[in-house]
C-alpha positions in Angstrom: -0.1 0.0 -0.1 1.6 3.9 -0.6 1.9 6.8 1.7 -0.9 8.2 3.4 -1.1 11.1 1.5 -0.7 11.5 -2.6 1.8 11.8 -5.3 1.8 15.0 -7.7 0.4 13.2 -10.0 -2.8 11.5 -8.2 -3.1 15.7 -7.1 -3.1 16.6 -10.3 -5.5 14.2 -11.1 -8.1 15.0 -8.7 -10.7 17.2 -7.6 -13.7 18.7 -6.5 -16.6 19.2 -9.0 -19.5 19.8 -8.1 -21.1 21.3 -4.1 -24.6 21.0 -3.7 -26.0 22.7 -1.0 -29.9 22.6 0.9 -31.1 25.0 3.5 -27.9 26.1 5.1 -28.2 29.6 7.1 -28.5 31.9 4.4 -28.5 30.1 1.5 -31.7 28.2 0.3 -30.4 26.3 -2.5 -27.0 26.2 -4.4 -25.3 23.8 -6.7 -21.7 25.0 -7.7 -19.5 23.5 -10.5 -15.8 23.8 -9.9 -13.2 22.8 -12.8 -9.4 22.6 -12.7 -6.7 25.7 -11.6 -7.2 28.6 -9.3 -11.0 29.6 -8.7 -11.2 33.0 -6.6 -14.7 33.5 -4.5 -15.0 37.2 -3.1 -17.8 39.2 -1.9 -18.6 41.9 0.5 -18.1 41.5 4.3 -20.7 39.4 5.2 -22.1 38.5 2.3 -21.6 34.7 3.9 -18.6 33.4 2.1 -18.3 31.3 6.1 -21.5 30.0 5.1 -19.7 27.7 1.5 -16.5 26.6 3.7 -18.5 25.1 6.6 -21.2 23.6 4.1 -17.7 21.8 2.9 -17.0 20.9 6.7 -20.1 19.1 7.1 -19.2 16.9 4.3 -15.6 16.4 5.3 -16.9 14.8 9.2 -17.3 18.0 10.7 -19.6 18.3 13.9 -23.1 18.9 13.1 -24.5 22.5 14.6 -28.5 22.2 14.0 -28.1 26.0 14.2 -26.8 25.4 10.3 -30.3 24.3 9.4 -31.7 27.5 7.7 -34.6 29.0 10.1 -38.7 27.5 9.2 -37.2 24.5 7.7 -36.9 21.0 9.1 -33.9 19.4 7.0 -30.2 20.8 5.1 -28.1 19.0 3.5 -24.8 19.3 1.5 -23.6 17.0 -1.5 -20.1 17.4 -2.6 -18.7 15.4 -5.8 -14.8 14.5 -6.1 -13.6 12.7 -9.8 -10.6 11.1 -10.0 -8.5 9.6 -12.8 -7.3 7.0 -10.7 -8.5 6.8 -7.1 -5.8 6.5 -4.6 -5.2 3.5 -2.7 -5.4 5.6 0.5 -9.5 6.8 0.1 -10.1 3.0 -1.6 -8.1 1.5 1.6 -10.5 3.2 3.8 -13.5 2.8 1.9 -12.9 -0.6 2.2 -12.7 -1.0 5.5 -16.0 0.5 5.6 -17.3 -1.9 3.2 -18.5 1.0 0.9 -18.7 -0.6 -2.7 -17.6 1.5 -5.7 -17.5 1.2 -9.2 -14.0 1.4 -11.3 -14.2 5.4 -13.0 -16.8 5.8 -10.4 -16.9 9.3 -8.5 -16.8 10.1 -5.2 -20.3 11.2 -3.9 -20.7 12.5 0.0 -23.8 13.9 1.6 -24.1 15.0 4.4 -28.2 15.2 6.4 -28.8 17.5 8.7 -31.6 17.9 10.8 -33.3 21.0 13.0 -34.6 18.9 15.7 -30.4 18.1 16.1 -28.5 14.5 15.2 -27.3 14.0 11.2 -26.6 11.2 8.4 -24.0 10.5 6.4 -23.9 9.0 2.4 -20.9 7.9 0.4 -22.8 7.2 -3.0 -25.7 6.4 -1.5 -24.4 4.2 1.0 -25.0 5.2 4.6 -21.8 5.6 6.9 -20.2 7.2 9.5 -19.3 10.7 9.9 -15.9 8.8 12.0 -15.2 7.6 8.2 -15.4 11.4 6.5 -13.1 12.6 8.8 -10.6 9.5 7.4 -11.0 10.8 3.9 -11.3 14.4 4.6 -7.5 15.0 4.6 -6.8 13.1 1.2 -10.0 15.4 -0.1 -9.8 18.8 1.1 -6.7 20.7 2.7 -7.7 24.2 4.3 -5.4 26.5 5.2 -6.9 29.7 7.4 -6.6 32.2 9.5 -6.7 29.9 12.2 -5.4 26.5 11.2 -4.2 24.1 13.4 -3.8 21.7 10.9 -2.3 20.4 7.9 1.1 22.1 7.4 1.1 23.9 11.1 0.4 21.0 12.5 4.0 19.3 13.8 3.1 15.5 13.5 3.0 16.1 9.5 6.1 17.7 9.3 8.2 14.3 8.9 6.6 13.0 6.5 6.4 15.8 4.6 10.0 16.2 4.5 10.1 12.7 3.6 8.1 12.7 0.7 10.2 16.4 -0.1 13.3 14.3 0.3 12.4 11.6 -1.8 13.5 9.4 1.6 13.6 5.1 1.5 11.4 5.3 4.5 10.2 2.0 3.5 13.5 0.5 4.3 14.1 2.0 7.6 10.3 0.5 8.4 10.9 -3.3 7.0 14.4 -2.8 9.7 12.8 -2.0 12.1 10.5 -4.4 11.7 13.3 -7.3 11.5 15.3 -5.6 14.9 11.8 -5.7 16.8 11.0 -9.1 15.7 14.7 -10.0 16.7 14.7 -8.4 20.1 11.1 -10.0 20.9 12.4 -13.5 19.8 15.8 -12.7 22.2 13.9 -11.9 24.7 11.5 -14.4 24.7 14.4 -17.2 24.4 15.9 -15.2 27.7 12.8 -14.9 29.6 12.4 -19.2 29.1 15.8 -20.0 29.9 15.7 -17.6 33.3 12.6 -19.7 33.9 13.7 -22.9 33.2 17.2 -22.2 35.0 14.6 -21.3 38.3 13.0 -24.2 37.7 15.9 -26.4 37.2 16.7 -28.1 41.1 13.2 -28.8 41.3 13.2 -30.3 37.8 15.9 -32.4 38.9 14.0 -33.9 41.6 10.7 -34.8 40.0 12.5 -36.5 37.0 14.8 -38.3 39.6 11.7 -39.4 41.6 9.6 -40.4 38.1 12.4 -42.0 37.0 12.8 -44.3 40.6 9.3 -45.1 39.6 9.7 -45.6 36.1 6.0 -45.4 35.0 5.1 -47.2 31.8 2.0 -46.3 29.7 -0.7 -48.9 29.7 0.9 -49.8 33.3 -2.4 -48.6 36.0 -4.9 -50.6 33.8 -2.6 -53.5 33.9 -2.2 -53.5 38.1 -5.9 -52.1 38.6 -6.9 -55.6 36.3 -4.4 -57.8 38.4 -5.3 -56.0 41.8 -9.2 -56.7 41.0 -8.5 -60.5 40.2 -7.0 -60.9 43.4 -9.2 -59.5 45.3 -12.2 -61.5 43.6 -9.9 -64.7 43.7 -9.7 -64.6 48.0 -13.7 -64.4 47.4 -14.2 -67.4 45.3 -11.3 -69.7 47.0 -13.3 -72.1 48.4 -15.7 -72.8 45.4 -12.9 -72.9 43.4 -11.1 -75.2 46.0 -14.2 -77.3 46.2 -14.3 -77.1 42.0 -10.9 -78.6 41.9 -11.3 -81.4 43.9 -14.7 -82.5 41.8 -12.0 -82.4 38.7 -9.0 -83.6 40.7 -8.8 -87.8 40.8 -9.3 -91.3 38.7 -13.0 -90.9 39.8 -13.5 -87.3 38.6 -16.0 -86.7 36.5 -13.8 -86.1 33.2 -12.3 -89.1 33.5 -14.9 -91.3 33.4 -15.8 -90.0 30.7 -12.6 -90.6 29.0 -13.0 -94.3 30.5 -16.5 -94.6 28.5 -15.6 -92.8 25.3 -12.9 -95.6 25.5 -14.7 -98.3 26.0 -17.4 -97.3 23.2 -14.3 -96.4 20.9 -14.7 -100.9 20.8 -18.2 -101.5 20.1 -18.7 -98.6 18.0 -18.8 -100.1 14.3 -21.1 -102.6 15.4 -23.9 -99.8 15.1 -24.2 -96.6 13.4 -26.1 -95.0 16.4 -23.3 -96.3 18.6 -20.8 -94.4 16.3 -23.0 -91.5 17.1 -23.5 -91.6 20.4 -19.3 -92.1 19.9 -18.8 -88.9 18.2 -21.0 -86.4 20.8 -18.9 -88.1 24.0 -15.9 -87.5 22.4 -17.2 -83.7 22.1 -18.1 -83.8 25.7 -14.8 -84.9 26.1 -13.5 -82.3 24.6 -15.2 -79.4 26.2 -14.9 -80.8 29.5 -11.4 -80.8 28.9 -11.2 -77.0 28.1 -13.5 -76.6 30.9 -10.9 -78.0 33.1 -8.2 -75.8 31.8 -10.1 -72.6 31.8 -11.0 -73.5 35.2 -7.0 -74.1 36.3 -6.4 -70.3 34.5 -8.8 -69.0 36.4 -8.1 -70.6 39.8 -4.2 -69.2 38.6 -5.0 -65.5 37.7 -6.9 -65.3 40.9 -4.5 -66.9 43.2 -4.5 -64.7 46.0 -1.8 -63.8 47.3 -1.9 -61.1 49.6 2.1 -59.7 49.5 1.9 -59.4 45.6 -2.0 -57.7 46.2 0.7 -55.1 48.7 2.8 -54.5 45.7 0.3 -54.1 43.4 -1.6 -52.0 45.8 1.5 -49.5 46.7 2.5 -49.1 43.5 -1.1 -47.9 42.1 -0.9 -45.8 45.6 2.6 -44.2 44.3 1.8 -43.9 40.8 -1.8 -42.2 41.3 0.0 -39.5 43.9 2.6 -38.6 40.9 -0.1 -38.0 38.4 -1.9 -35.5 41.0 1.3 -34.1 41.7 2.2 -33.1 38.2 -1.8 -32.7 37.2 -1.7 -35.3 34.6 -2.7 -39.0 34.0 -1.4 -41.9 35.2 -0.4 -43.2 31.8 1.2 -39.6 30.9 3.4 -39.6 33.1 6.6 -40.8 30.4 5.2 -38.2 28.5 6.4 -35.5 31.5 9.2 -36.5 31.9 10.1 -36.8 28.4 9.1 -33.0 28.9 11.5 -32.5 31.9 14.2 -33.8 29.8 14.0 -31.8 26.9 13.4 -28.9 29.2 17.0 -29.6 31.4 18.5 -30.4 27.5 17.2 -26.9 26.8 18.8 -25.2 29.6 22.0 -27.3 28.4 21.4 -26.0 25.0 20.2 -22.5 25.5 23.4 -20.5 26.0 24.6 -21.7 22.8 21.0 -20.5 20.9 20.6 -17.3 23.2 24.4 -16.3 21.9 23.1 -17.0 18.2 19.8 -14.8 19.1 21.9 -11.9 20.4 24.2 -12.5 17.2 20.6 -12.2 15.1 19.7 -9.0 17.2 22.5 -7.2 17.3 22.8 -7.3 13.2 19.4 -6.2 12.9 20.1 -3.8 15.4 22.8 -2.4 12.9 20.5 -2.7 9.9 18.0 -0.7 11.1 20.6 2.2 12.6 21.9 2.3 9.3 19.3 2.8 7.6 17.9 5.3 9.7 20.7 7.2 10.0 21.4 6.8 5.9 17.5 8.7 6.3 18.7 11.2 8.7 21.3 12.5 6.6 18.5 12.6 3.7 16.7 14.8 6.0 18.9 16.8 7.0 20.5 17.8 2.9 16.2 17.7 2.4 15.5 20.5 4.9 18.8 22.6 4.2 17.2 22.6 0.9 13.8 23.6 1.8 15.0 25.9 4.2 16.3 27.8 1.0 13.1 27.1 -1.1 11.3 28.6 1.6 13.5 31.5 2.3 13.6 32.5 -1.7 9.2 33.0 -0.9 9.3 35.0 2.0 10.6 38.3 1.1 7.8 38.8 -1.7 5.5 37.9 0.7 6.3 41.1 3.1 8.3 38.5 5.2 11.6 39.2 4.6 12.6 39.8 8.2 11.4 36.3 9.0 13.5 33.1 8.6 12.4 29.6 8.4 14.0 26.3 10.1 13.6 23.0 9.5 15.0 21.6 12.5 15.7 17.3 12.6 16.8 16.0 16.2 17.8 12.7 16.6 15.8 10.7 19.4 17.0 9.1 22.3 16.9 5.2 21.5 13.9 4.6 23.0 11.9 6.7 21.1 13.1 5.7 17.6 10.6 4.0 15.6 9.4 2.6 11.7 10.0 6.7 10.3 13.7 6.6 12.0 15.3 8.0 15.0 14.1 11.8 13.9 11.9 14.3 15.3 10.7 16.8 12.5 9.4 20.0 13.4 8.8 23.5 11.2 10.0 26.7 13.0 10.1 30.5 12.0 11.7 33.5 13.8 9.3 36.7 12.5 11.8 39.3 14.1 15.5 39.5 13.4 17.8 38.1 16.7 13.9 35.9 18.1 14.4 32.3 19.1 12.6 29.8 16.0 9.6 28.6 17.6 6.6 26.5 16.3 4.8 28.5 13.2 1.5 28.8 15.2 3.3 30.2 18.6 5.2 33.4 17.0 3.1 34.1 14.1 0.2 35.9 13.8 -2.9 35.2 11.3 -1.7 37.0 8.5 1.6 36.2 9.0 1.0 32.5 9.7 -1.3 32.3 6.3 1.9 33.5 4.3 3.8 31.4 6.1 1.6 28.4 4.7 1.9 29.9 1.2 5.5 30.3 1.2 6.2 26.2 2.6 3.5 25.0 0.4 4.8 26.4 -2.8 8.0 24.9 -1.8 6.4 22.0 -1.0 3.8 21.8 -4.5 5.8 19.0 -5.8 4.9 16.4 -3.0 1.1 17.1 -4.1 -1.8 17.1 -0.9 -5.7 17.0 -1.2 -7.8 16.6 -3.9 -8.8 20.2 -3.5 -6.8 23.3 -1.4 -8.8 25.8 0.1 -6.9 29.4 1.0 -9.6 31.0 3.6 -8.1 35.2 3.2 -4.9 34.1 2.8 -4.3 38.3 1.7 -5.9 39.6 4.5 -4.0 42.6 5.9 -2.2 43.2 2.7 -1.8 45.0 -0.7 0.0 46.0 -3.4 2.8 43.9 -4.2 2.4 41.8 -1.5 -1.1 41.0 -2.6 0.3 40.3 -6.0 2.7 38.3 -4.9 0.5 35.7 -3.0 -2.1 35.9 -6.1 1.2 34.6 -8.4 1.6 31.9 -5.7 -1.9 30.8 -5.6 -2.1 30.7 -9.8 1.5 28.7 -9.7 0.2 26.5 -7.2 -2.6 25.7 -8.6 -1.2 24.8 -11.6 -2.5 21.2 -13.5 -4.6 21.0 -10.2 -7.5 22.6 -8.1 -7.4 25.7 -5.6 -10.2 27.5 -4.5 -9.4 31.0 -3.0 -11.8 33.4 -0.6 -10.1 36.9 -0.7 -10.8 40.0 -0.4 -7.8 41.4 -2.7 -8.3 42.7 -6.2 -4.6 41.4 -6.9 -5.6 38.0 -6.2 -8.9 37.9 -7.7 -7.3 38.8 -11.1 -5.3 35.4 -10.7 -8.7 33.2 -11.1 -9.0 31.3 -13.6 -12.8 31.1 -12.2 -14.6 33.8 -10.4 -17.1 33.1 -8.1 -19.2 36.4 -6.6 -20.9 35.8 -3.2 -24.0 38.2 -2.4 -26.4 38.8 0.1 -29.7 39.6 -0.9 -32.6 40.5 1.3 -36.6 40.5 0.3 -38.8 41.9 3.1 -37.8 39.7 6.5 -35.7 36.9 3.9 -32.2 37.4 3.5 -30.6 34.8 1.2 -27.1 34.1 -0.2 -26.2 33.3 -3.4 -23.1 32.6 -5.7 -22.7 33.2 -9.7 -19.9 32.4 -11.7 -19.1 35.5 -13.3 -18.1 36.1 -17.0 -15.5 39.0 -18.4 -17.8 41.5 -17.9 -18.7 40.3 -14.4 -15.4 40.1 -13.4 -14.5 43.5 -14.6 -17.2 45.0 -12.2 -16.5 42.6 -9.3 -12.6 43.2 -9.2 -13.3 47.1 -9.8 -16.0 47.0 -7.0 -13.3 45.5 -5.0 -10.5 48.3 -6.1 -13.2 51.4 -5.1 -15.8 50.0 -3.0 -19.4 50.6 -2.8 -19.5 53.5 -5.7 -17.6 51.9 -9.0 -16.0 54.4 -10.6 -14.1 54.8 -14.8 -11.3 54.7 -13.0 -11.6 51.4 -11.3 -12.6 49.8 -14.5 -9.7 50.9 -15.5 -7.3 49.7 -12.9 -9.7 46.4 -12.9 -9.0 45.8 -17.4 -5.1 46.5 -16.6 -4.9 43.9 -13.4 -6.6 41.4 -15.7 -4.5 42.4 -19.0 -1.3 41.7 -16.2 -2.2 37.8 -15.3 
């Protein structure tokens, strides 16, 4: 997967194409179409430029405020359409995670519906989604820079990634090396923990193994012993009956002996008649059956022999085996496996030092590989930081910030703070006055200065891409003349091939716009409405003349407006 930001190519192939607003504050119904390049939005103070930004903020996941719903209406809605030549992976992944389905080539249509009694719903291509998804997508869709911007380029959390893209740094190599090092460290820690635990248990293992070895349990032994004990206990009960049966079967007058004698006599006369032969066959079978009965009686008597000493030995053995099984929390038949496991653990202790040495070597090599990659990344950052400082410095003087200084601070972190992004902390710092200390952007710059610093930095970083649409809100406040012209020239350069919208009060900036939208407020009775019109060439001349002269547009203002428009 690619980086969480886009390449310059992505930036050029994506834009906000339409914005439809219904019942937002003073806007009843408004449909705007946007194109590439620099679009400027102008209008008198209070005309409603902030309403447009608030409406766009809704589709980007801003907090739903029911006060935005136009008075007298039940609900309001804002729909924004973004189109892409090829939708970047960062958006596709976020949509896939949220199980939002899009057809290839389909635009991204985000709609936010807001109720007057509170609550809102969000949709992407008519599929309901959570507002959190809109906030996730917002960074890739719209980049807003205003007077009180505390995100984007001002937020130091993103400075390292910006510098890395500017440097074309191989952060992926560092990230992979970090993952390898962490894996090696974890394997080493696990092995050490295992060996330490095994060594702590070594004496106990030896004692248990000796005890088990002395008893030498065998698989299946418990069942054999239990059967033998049961047979002996039965034999004790049946001893009298077995003795009586033995007396019956023993001796010359025993039933089996008499059957055999009868069979011998019958054998001599059996040929004399068929029935005698049949009788002999029956008698032979009886002799055989009786013989088998005698053998089984003898075997049973032997198996059931009651030997008090042997019975005591068996019961003692069973008691010892079962006591050991309880001790080791296993079945008696599992004791041999317990012995093997103990031997393996003891062998592992002996082998552990050799294995540990190998893991320590692997961890050391992985750490060295990470340090080498991170150090190379650090050097690339330092080189790129100096280059960026120079590029930003070249933009400051034309923006009437010639006394200011910009510096990319690159600080190597202690080892416990190294990570997948290397060993550096990166932050963009400024000093607005000669001799002043460097400090974070939003700590020392006023609103107007901050916007111009952001513009300078944005221009310097232009080739690194950004969101689909970049918006500057009144970046030219408090400046005019040559500074305003410089701002307009840079905005136009920044918008080249991409899409940038600027809310402006400066005629010099407005003259740079490829498209010009005028925001106006009108009242009919007690009803006040805000409207937005896309101006043609004549309308542009008139609006820029108004911006130059104020309420009354003079011929001189129109002539000056023409000069501004001709000069761009």
